[in-house]
Amino acid sequence: MWVILYGVIVTISWIQISGLWKQSHKRDSFIYIGTMVFSLTLLILFQLGVPVPNPLDGISIVYDPVHSLFQ
């Protein structure tokens, strides 16, 4: 079932990328490809049961020292 879902996602992405490429939006197509690769990687890792870290933990690590400066 998941293989069919991944196939549909890749097919729709291919249609979108070919449309962007024909209109000479190469930078947009590279950003689209990067975003899709990142999101599909996260989806596959989630389906395999690999623990994916919460993005808010990384944000709090960065902003806690800044927050402590203003207290």
PDB file of C-alpha atoms in Angstrom:
ATOM      1  CA  MET A   1       0.000   0.000   0.000  1.00  0.00           C
ATOM      2  CA  TRP A   2       2.800   2.415   0.877  1.00  0.00           C
ATOM      3  CA  VAL A   3       4.554   1.680  -2.405  1.00  0.00           C
ATOM      4  CA  ILE A   4       1.449   2.848  -4.279  1.00  0.00           C
ATOM      5  CA  LEU A   5       1.332   6.049  -2.206  1.00  0.00           C
ATOM      6  CA  TYR A   6       5.021   6.746  -2.873  1.00  0.00           C
ATOM      7  CA  GLY A   7       4.457   6.083  -6.574  1.00  0.00           C
ATOM      8  CA  VAL A   8       1.578   8.562  -6.699  1.00  0.00           C
ATOM      9  CA  ILE A   9       3.645  11.198  -4.881  1.00  0.00           C
ATOM     10  CA  VAL A  10       6.611  10.735  -7.234  1.00  0.00           C
ATOM     11  CA  THR A  11       4.346  10.838 -10.308  1.00  0.00           C
ATOM     12  CA  ILE A  12       2.665  14.068  -9.234  1.00  0.00           C
ATOM     13  CA  SER A  13       6.058  15.555  -8.380  1.00  0.00           C
ATOM     14  CA  TRP A  14       7.425  14.567 -11.787  1.00  0.00           C
ATOM     15  CA  ILE A  15       4.533  16.345 -13.512  1.00  0.00           C
ATOM     16  CA  GLN A  16       5.115  19.470 -11.414  1.00  0.00           C
ATOM     17  CA  ILE A  17       8.884  19.440 -11.998  1.00  0.00           C
ATOM     18  CA  SER A  18       8.559  18.989 -15.749  1.00  0.00           C
ATOM     19  CA  GLY A  19       6.178  21.965 -15.880  1.00  0.00           C
ATOM     20  CA  LEU A  20       8.595  24.127 -13.916  1.00  0.00           C
ATOM     21  CA  TRP A  21      11.539  23.000 -16.047  1.00  0.00           C
ATOM     22  CA  LYS A  22       9.738  23.818 -19.310  1.00  0.00           C
ATOM     23  CA  GLN A  23       9.007  27.339 -18.044  1.00  0.00           C
ATOM     24  CA  SER A  24      12.731  27.792 -17.225  1.00  0.00           C
ATOM     25  CA  HIS A  25      12.130  27.963 -13.465  1.00  0.00           C
ATOM     26  CA  LYS A  26      15.190  25.883 -12.716  1.00  0.00           C
ATOM     27  CA  ARG A  27      15.865  27.355  -9.259  1.00  0.00           C
ATOM     28  CA  ASP A  28      12.263  26.714  -8.214  1.00  0.00           C
ATOM     29  CA  SER A  29      12.439  23.151  -9.488  1.00  0.00           C
ATOM     30  CA  PHE A  30      15.613  22.463  -7.468  1.00  0.00           C
ATOM     31  CA  ILE A  31      13.965  23.828  -4.326  1.00  0.00           C
ATOM     32  CA  TYR A  32      10.883  21.708  -5.050  1.00  0.00           C
ATOM     33  CA  ILE A  33      13.027  18.591  -5.531  1.00  0.00           C
ATOM     34  CA  GLY A  34      14.918  19.250  -2.298  1.00  0.00           C
ATOM     35  CA  THR A  35      11.728  19.764  -0.336  1.00  0.00           C
ATOM     36  CA  MET A  36      10.167  16.602  -1.741  1.00  0.00           C
ATOM     37  CA  VAL A  37      13.275  14.508  -1.030  1.00  0.00           C
ATOM     38  CA  PHE A  38      13.383  15.806   2.542  1.00  0.00           C
ATOM     39  CA  SER A  39       9.684  15.162   3.157  1.00  0.00           C
ATOM     40  CA  LEU A  40       9.727  11.696   1.562  1.00  0.00           C
ATOM     41  CA  THR A  41      12.779  10.787   3.646  1.00  0.00           C
ATOM     42  CA  LEU A  42      10.970  11.821   6.828  1.00  0.00           C
ATOM     43  CA  LEU A  43       7.893   9.869   5.751  1.00  0.00           C
ATOM     44  CA  ILE A  44       9.884   6.708   5.047  1.00  0.00           C
ATOM     45  CA  LEU A  45      11.785   6.980   8.352  1.00  0.00           C
ATOM     46  CA  PHE A  46       8.508   7.436  10.217  1.00  0.00           C
ATOM     47  CA  GLN A  47       7.011   4.377   8.508  1.00  0.00           C
ATOM     48  CA  LEU A  48      10.079   2.272   9.368  1.00  0.00           C
ATOM     49  CA  GLY A  49       9.747   3.189  13.040  1.00  0.00           C
ATOM     50  CA  VAL A  50      12.931   5.245  13.267  1.00  0.00           C
ATOM     51  CA  PRO A  51      12.552   7.913  15.970  1.00  0.00           C
ATOM     52  CA  VAL A  52      12.413  11.295  14.249  1.00  0.00           C
ATOM     53  CA  PRO A  53      13.356  14.198  16.541  1.00  0.00           C
ATOM     54  CA  ASN A  54      10.929  16.997  17.228  1.00  0.00           C
ATOM     55  CA  PRO A  55      11.948  20.243  15.456  1.00  0.00           C
ATOM     56  CA  LEU A  56      10.883  22.297  18.469  1.00  0.00           C
ATOM     57  CA  ASP A  57      13.656  20.698  20.533  1.00  0.00           C
ATOM     58  CA  GLY A  58      16.277  22.114  18.164  1.00  0.00           C
ATOM     59  CA  ILE A  59      14.625  25.527  18.168  1.00  0.00           C
ATOM     60  CA  SER A  60      14.583  25.610  21.957  1.00  0.00           C
ATOM     61  CA  ILE A  61      18.287  24.681  22.090  1.00  0.00           C
ATOM     62  CA  VAL A  62      19.097  27.650  19.864  1.00  0.00           C
ATOM     63  CA  TYR A  63      16.811  30.205  21.525  1.00  0.00           C
ATOM     64  CA  ASP A  64      17.233  29.332  25.222  1.00  0.00           C
ATOM     65  CA  PRO A  65      20.556  31.215  25.544  1.00  0.00           C
ATOM     66  CA  VAL A  66      19.033  34.224  23.778  1.00  0.00           C
ATOM     67  CA  HIS A  67      16.012  34.106  26.057  1.00  0.00           C
ATOM     68  CA  SER A  68      18.200  33.968  29.163  1.00  0.00           C
ATOM     69  CA  LEU A  69      19.947  37.183  28.093  1.00  0.00           C
ATOM     70  CA  PHE A  70      16.695  39.138  28.318  1.00  0.00           C
ATOM     71  CA  GLN A  71      15.698  37.965  31.781  1.00  0.00           C
TER      72      GLN A  71
END
